[in-house]
Amino acid sequence: MATSLHTSQLGSAFLGERNGLCVSTVPVARLGFRRNTVECKESRIGKQPIEVPSNVVITMEGQDMKVKGPLGELALSYPREIMIDRQEAVLKVCKAVETRRANQMHGLFRTLTSNMVIGVSKGFEKKLQLVGVGYRATVEGKELILSLGFSHPVKMTIPDDLKVKVEDNTRITVSGYDKSNIGQFAATIRKWRPPEPYKGKGVKYADEIIRRKEGKAGKKK
């Protein structure tokens, strides 16, 4: 009985000073953590220079850039993490700081800058194709009229900076100098009747490959 009582008194001493017992403590050194800085590799797209044709005029005002060419004029505002190094006939998109956001923006804004230079000098185009019986397209003034099997024709207003051409009533070509507007308008056309996977009917991009599905098989006798 005495042994168990003595043991309980010693055990309670570790919870604090009780019964006149002092528990000695041993100082423990603090554990240190070393943080290694990981440097991200420079974007392979972002570090490529952009050649500026002689018929393109570039104007820089702070973080805003305007590009003017024979086909039109475009403007773009850059974030503070990105800077433009302009030489005689070459543009280089560089990082102003070494941060994660700067690494994410580097390749993106280099591509946007290149699209602006190419767009105002050469232009872009996107081709679509109508597949289906009775599907056809025509251009009347500033409207693109689509017959896609609905009870009424689909009328789409063509933006001022785009040109739409229809060949053989089934092939549509959207062209212009702003690549983002071209892609958006082409995607809106395709959205009216996306191609279905069984017979491929619908509106598809000219270079699009439709993955086909096998239809339901009949009952075996």
mmCIF file of C-alpha atoms in Angstrom:
data_model
loop_
_atom_site.group_PDB
_atom_site.id
_atom_site.type_symbol
_atom_site.label_atom_id
_atom_site.label_comp_id
_atom_site.label_asym_id
_atom_site.label_seq_id
_atom_site.Cartn_x
_atom_site.Cartn_y
_atom_site.Cartn_z
ATOM 1 C CA MET A 1 0.000 0.000 0.000
ATOM 2 C CA ALA A 2 2.835 2.350 0.870
ATOM 3 C CA THR A 3 4.608 1.559 -2.358
ATOM 4 C CA SER A 4 1.574 2.403 -4.472
ATOM 5 C CA LEU A 5 1.034 5.671 -2.590
ATOM 6 C CA HIS A 6 4.652 6.685 -3.083
ATOM 7 C CA THR A 7 4.394 5.921 -6.777
ATOM 8 C CA SER A 8 1.264 8.034 -7.202
ATOM 9 C CA GLN A 9 2.926 10.969 -5.442
ATOM 10 C CA LEU A 10 5.929 10.737 -7.735
ATOM 11 C CA GLY A 11 3.673 10.460 -10.773
ATOM 12 C CA SER A 12 1.727 13.545 -9.804
ATOM 13 C CA ALA A 13 4.973 15.463 -9.409
ATOM 14 C CA PHE A 14 5.471 15.449 -13.168
ATOM 15 C CA LEU A 15 2.279 17.459 -13.539
ATOM 16 C CA GLY A 16 3.648 20.217 -11.317
ATOM 17 C CA GLU A 17 5.255 20.826 -7.992
ATOM 18 C CA ARG A 18 3.326 18.794 -5.443
ATOM 19 C CA ASN A 19 4.225 17.333 -2.068
ATOM 20 C CA GLY A 20 7.461 19.285 -1.963
ATOM 21 C CA LEU A 21 9.040 17.416 -4.874
ATOM 22 C CA CYS A 22 10.983 19.430 -7.445
ATOM 23 C CA VAL A 23 11.252 18.144 -10.962
ATOM 24 C CA SER A 24 14.388 19.159 -12.786
ATOM 25 C CA THR A 25 14.087 20.218 -16.403
ATOM 26 C CA VAL A 26 16.699 19.843 -19.091
ATOM 27 C CA PRO A 27 16.870 22.662 -21.662
ATOM 28 C CA VAL A 28 16.308 21.445 -25.182
ATOM 29 C CA ALA A 29 17.822 23.313 -28.106
ATOM 30 C CA ARG A 30 15.367 24.721 -30.633
ATOM 31 C CA LEU A 31 15.041 22.850 -33.867
ATOM 32 C CA GLY A 32 15.937 24.960 -36.872
ATOM 33 C CA PHE A 33 14.367 24.566 -40.319
ATOM 34 C CA ARG A 34 16.268 25.658 -43.371
ATOM 35 C CA ARG A 35 14.195 26.928 -46.233
ATOM 36 C CA ASN A 36 15.699 26.471 -49.658
ATOM 37 C CA THR A 37 14.682 28.913 -52.362
ATOM 38 C CA VAL A 38 13.530 27.112 -55.492
ATOM 39 C CA GLU A 39 14.218 29.058 -58.653
ATOM 40 C CA CYS A 40 11.770 28.393 -61.479
ATOM 41 C CA LYS A 41 13.117 27.931 -64.951
ATOM 42 C CA GLU A 42 12.501 30.697 -67.421
ATOM 43 C CA SER A 43 9.638 30.128 -69.807
ATOM 44 C CA ARG A 44 10.776 28.710 -73.134
ATOM 45 C CA ILE A 45 8.052 30.678 -74.899
ATOM 46 C CA GLY A 46 8.594 33.861 -72.930
ATOM 47 C CA LYS A 47 12.292 34.183 -73.690
ATOM 48 C CA GLN A 48 11.838 34.000 -77.467
ATOM 49 C CA PRO A 49 12.242 37.381 -79.211
ATOM 50 C CA ILE A 50 9.482 38.858 -81.380
ATOM 51 C CA GLU A 51 10.432 40.214 -84.794
ATOM 52 C CA VAL A 52 8.650 43.438 -85.719
ATOM 53 C CA PRO A 53 8.003 44.017 -89.465
ATOM 54 C CA SER A 54 8.861 47.355 -91.009
ATOM 55 C CA ASN A 55 5.178 48.205 -91.629
ATOM 56 C CA VAL A 56 4.267 47.934 -87.921
ATOM 57 C CA VAL A 57 4.499 50.936 -85.570
ATOM 58 C CA ILE A 58 4.777 50.305 -81.807
ATOM 59 C CA THR A 59 4.061 52.962 -79.177
ATOM 60 C CA MET A 60 4.871 52.463 -75.486
ATOM 61 C CA GLU A 61 3.338 54.558 -72.689
ATOM 62 C CA GLY A 62 4.297 53.152 -69.308
ATOM 63 C CA GLN A 63 2.758 49.682 -69.085
ATOM 64 C CA ASP A 64 0.498 50.258 -72.112
ATOM 65 C CA MET A 65 1.494 49.300 -75.649
ATOM 66 C CA LYS A 66 -0.200 50.127 -78.935
ATOM 67 C CA VAL A 67 0.548 48.253 -82.152
ATOM 68 C CA LYS A 68 -0.523 49.718 -85.484
ATOM 69 C CA GLY A 69 -0.218 48.038 -88.860
ATOM 70 C CA PRO A 70 -1.816 47.947 -92.312
ATOM 71 C CA LEU A 71 -4.749 45.812 -91.078
ATOM 72 C CA GLY A 72 -5.634 47.663 -87.885
ATOM 73 C CA GLU A 73 -4.583 48.794 -84.436
ATOM 74 C CA LEU A 74 -4.473 46.893 -81.117
ATOM 75 C CA ALA A 75 -3.590 47.833 -77.545
ATOM 76 C CA LEU A 76 -2.549 45.849 -74.470
ATOM 77 C CA SER A 77 -1.865 46.737 -70.835
ATOM 78 C CA TYR A 78 0.889 44.775 -69.065
ATOM 79 C CA PRO A 79 0.993 43.951 -65.340
ATOM 80 C CA ARG A 80 3.783 45.409 -63.219
ATOM 81 C CA GLU A 81 5.543 42.014 -63.168
ATOM 82 C CA ILE A 82 6.215 42.249 -66.926
ATOM 83 C CA MET A 83 8.429 44.704 -68.811
ATOM 84 C CA ILE A 84 9.097 45.198 -72.530
ATOM 85 C CA ASP A 85 12.640 45.495 -73.857
ATOM 86 C CA ARG A 86 12.405 47.202 -77.229
ATOM 87 C CA GLN A 87 15.304 47.170 -79.658
ATOM 88 C CA GLU A 88 15.481 48.169 -83.334
ATOM 89 C CA ALA A 89 13.289 45.506 -84.933
ATOM 90 C CA VAL A 90 12.923 43.088 -82.022
ATOM 91 C CA LEU A 91 10.727 43.016 -78.933
ATOM 92 C CA LYS A 92 11.588 40.985 -75.845
ATOM 93 C CA VAL A 93 9.131 40.331 -73.041
ATOM 94 C CA CYS A 94 11.008 40.157 -69.715
ATOM 95 C CA LYS A 95 10.159 39.649 -66.045
ATOM 96 C CA ALA A 96 10.509 42.728 -63.846
ATOM 97 C CA VAL A 97 10.622 40.647 -60.642
ATOM 98 C CA GLU A 98 11.324 37.028 -59.781
ATOM 99 C CA THR A 99 8.005 35.869 -58.364
ATOM 100 C CA ARG A 100 5.627 33.028 -59.015
ATOM 101 C CA ARG A 101 3.090 35.338 -60.651
ATOM 102 C CA ALA A 102 5.788 36.777 -62.930
ATOM 103 C CA ASN A 103 6.693 33.265 -64.072
ATOM 104 C CA GLN A 104 3.033 32.575 -64.846
ATOM 105 C CA MET A 105 2.580 35.808 -66.804
ATOM 106 C CA HIS A 106 5.840 35.648 -68.772
ATOM 107 C CA GLY A 107 4.864 33.182 -71.496
ATOM 108 C CA LEU A 108 1.258 34.391 -71.638
ATOM 109 C CA PHE A 109 2.050 38.029 -72.401
ATOM 110 C CA ARG A 110 4.777 37.075 -74.841
ATOM 111 C CA THR A 111 2.160 35.109 -76.818
ATOM 112 C CA LEU A 112 -0.361 37.967 -76.632
ATOM 113 C CA THR A 113 2.282 40.432 -77.859
ATOM 114 C CA SER A 114 3.265 38.166 -80.746
ATOM 115 C CA ASN A 115 -0.393 37.740 -81.756
ATOM 116 C CA MET A 116 -0.818 41.517 -81.861
ATOM 117 C CA VAL A 117 2.218 42.030 -84.121
ATOM 118 C CA ILE A 118 1.238 39.212 -86.486
ATOM 119 C CA GLY A 119 -2.427 40.239 -86.470
ATOM 120 C CA VAL A 120 -1.965 43.845 -87.584
ATOM 121 C CA SER A 121 0.585 42.843 -90.250
ATOM 122 C CA LYS A 122 -0.608 39.484 -91.657
ATOM 123 C CA GLY A 123 -3.917 38.698 -89.947
ATOM 124 C CA PHE A 124 -5.507 35.459 -88.759
ATOM 125 C CA GLU A 125 -8.331 33.251 -89.975
ATOM 126 C CA LYS A 126 -10.456 30.426 -88.646
ATOM 127 C CA LYS A 127 -12.328 27.976 -90.882
ATOM 128 C CA LEU A 128 -15.503 26.070 -90.071
ATOM 129 C CA GLN A 129 -17.490 23.455 -91.945
ATOM 130 C CA LEU A 130 -21.199 22.595 -91.871
ATOM 131 C CA VAL A 131 -21.965 18.873 -92.005
ATOM 132 C CA GLY A 132 -25.562 17.718 -92.398
ATOM 133 C CA VAL A 133 -28.420 17.509 -94.871
ATOM 134 C CA GLY A 134 -29.898 20.957 -95.462
ATOM 135 C CA TYR A 135 -27.224 22.758 -93.413
ATOM 136 C CA ARG A 136 -26.077 25.916 -95.192
ATOM 137 C CA ALA A 137 -24.755 29.404 -94.515
ATOM 138 C CA THR A 138 -24.993 32.729 -96.354
ATOM 139 C CA VAL A 139 -23.772 36.277 -95.763
ATOM 140 C CA GLU A 140 -26.199 39.164 -96.266
ATOM 141 C CA GLY A 141 -24.636 42.536 -95.577
ATOM 142 C CA LYS A 142 -23.297 42.453 -91.991
ATOM 143 C CA GLU A 143 -25.220 39.323 -91.010
ATOM 144 C CA LEU A 144 -24.309 35.650 -91.153
ATOM 145 C CA ILE A 145 -27.431 33.526 -91.682
ATOM 146 C CA LEU A 146 -27.248 29.845 -90.726
ATOM 147 C CA SER A 147 -29.733 27.088 -91.542
ATOM 148 C CA LEU A 148 -29.020 24.361 -88.986
ATOM 149 C CA GLY A 149 -32.230 22.350 -88.833
ATOM 150 C CA PHE A 150 -34.142 24.684 -86.530
ATOM 151 C CA SER A 151 -37.612 25.985 -87.288
ATOM 152 C CA HIS A 152 -36.067 29.384 -88.046
ATOM 153 C CA PRO A 153 -32.739 30.568 -89.491
ATOM 154 C CA VAL A 154 -30.027 31.749 -87.092
ATOM 155 C CA LYS A 155 -28.898 35.328 -87.716
ATOM 156 C CA MET A 156 -25.575 36.550 -86.330
ATOM 157 C CA THR A 157 -24.271 40.109 -86.589
ATOM 158 C CA ILE A 158 -20.688 40.196 -87.873
ATOM 159 C CA PRO A 159 -18.385 42.452 -85.774
ATOM 160 C CA ASP A 160 -16.846 45.443 -87.513
ATOM 161 C CA ASP A 161 -13.267 44.164 -87.150
ATOM 162 C CA LEU A 162 -14.032 40.751 -88.683
ATOM 163 C CA LYS A 163 -14.704 39.467 -92.191
ATOM 164 C CA VAL A 164 -16.778 36.376 -92.925
ATOM 165 C CA LYS A 165 -16.707 34.511 -96.217
ATOM 166 C CA VAL A 166 -18.868 31.521 -97.205
ATOM 167 C CA GLU A 167 -17.870 29.027 -99.908
ATOM 168 C CA ASP A 168 -20.087 26.265 -101.326
ATOM 169 C CA ASN A 169 -22.753 27.174 -98.723
ATOM 170 C CA THR A 170 -21.041 24.932 -96.148
ATOM 171 C CA ARG A 171 -17.533 26.352 -95.583
ATOM 172 C CA ILE A 172 -17.176 29.465 -93.432
ATOM 173 C CA THR A 173 -13.971 31.508 -93.077
ATOM 174 C CA VAL A 174 -13.663 34.095 -90.303
ATOM 175 C CA SER A 175 -10.708 36.469 -90.708
ATOM 176 C CA GLY A 176 -9.387 39.603 -89.034
ATOM 177 C CA TYR A 177 -6.476 41.071 -87.084
ATOM 178 C CA ASP A 178 -7.618 40.311 -83.507
ATOM 179 C CA LYS A 179 -7.043 36.609 -82.856
ATOM 180 C CA SER A 180 -9.156 36.505 -79.692
ATOM 181 C CA ASN A 181 -12.193 38.029 -81.433
ATOM 182 C CA ILE A 182 -11.847 35.593 -84.326
ATOM 183 C CA GLY A 183 -11.770 32.619 -81.969
ATOM 184 C CA GLN A 184 -14.706 33.915 -79.950
ATOM 185 C CA PHE A 185 -16.917 34.498 -82.990
ATOM 186 C CA ALA A 186 -16.016 31.095 -84.484
ATOM 187 C CA ALA A 187 -16.808 29.400 -81.165
ATOM 188 C CA THR A 188 -20.196 31.161 -81.072
ATOM 189 C CA ILE A 189 -21.014 29.826 -84.559
ATOM 190 C CA ARG A 190 -20.042 26.295 -83.536
ATOM 191 C CA LYS A 191 -22.069 26.537 -80.322
ATOM 192 C CA TRP A 192 -25.356 26.689 -82.250
ATOM 193 C CA ARG A 193 -24.963 23.091 -83.436
ATOM 194 C CA PRO A 194 -21.914 21.254 -82.010
ATOM 195 C CA PRO A 195 -21.012 18.109 -83.976
ATOM 196 C CA GLU A 196 -22.610 14.946 -82.600
ATOM 197 C CA PRO A 197 -20.461 11.806 -82.253
ATOM 198 C CA TYR A 198 -22.601 9.309 -84.192
ATOM 199 C CA LYS A 199 -22.899 10.774 -87.695
ATOM 200 C CA GLY A 200 -20.747 13.869 -87.235
ATOM 201 C CA LYS A 201 -23.588 16.273 -88.055
ATOM 202 C CA GLY A 202 -23.167 19.853 -86.928
ATOM 203 C CA VAL A 203 -20.754 22.773 -87.185
ATOM 204 C CA LYS A 204 -17.110 21.852 -86.735
ATOM 205 C CA TYR A 205 -13.730 23.454 -87.230
ATOM 206 C CA ALA A 206 -12.068 22.546 -90.512
ATOM 207 C CA ASP A 207 -9.143 20.854 -88.729
ATOM 208 C CA GLU A 208 -11.268 19.290 -85.975
ATOM 209 C CA ILE A 209 -11.398 15.510 -85.615
ATOM 210 C CA ILE A 210 -14.681 14.170 -84.259
ATOM 211 C CA ARG A 211 -14.389 11.024 -82.181
ATOM 212 C CA ARG A 212 -17.181 8.782 -83.417
ATOM 213 C CA LYS A 213 -19.307 6.425 -81.354
ATOM 214 C CA GLU A 214 -20.851 3.201 -82.496
ATOM 215 C CA GLY A 215 -24.616 3.244 -82.630
ATOM 216 C CA LYS A 216 -26.833 0.770 -80.842
ATOM 217 C CA ALA A 217 -26.754 -2.667 -82.441
ATOM 218 C CA GLY A 218 -30.009 -4.434 -83.264
ATOM 219 C CA LYS A 219 -31.206 -7.503 -81.414
ATOM 220 C CA LYS A 220 -29.651 -10.720 -82.540
ATOM 221 C CA LYS A 221 -32.069 -13.372 -83.744
#
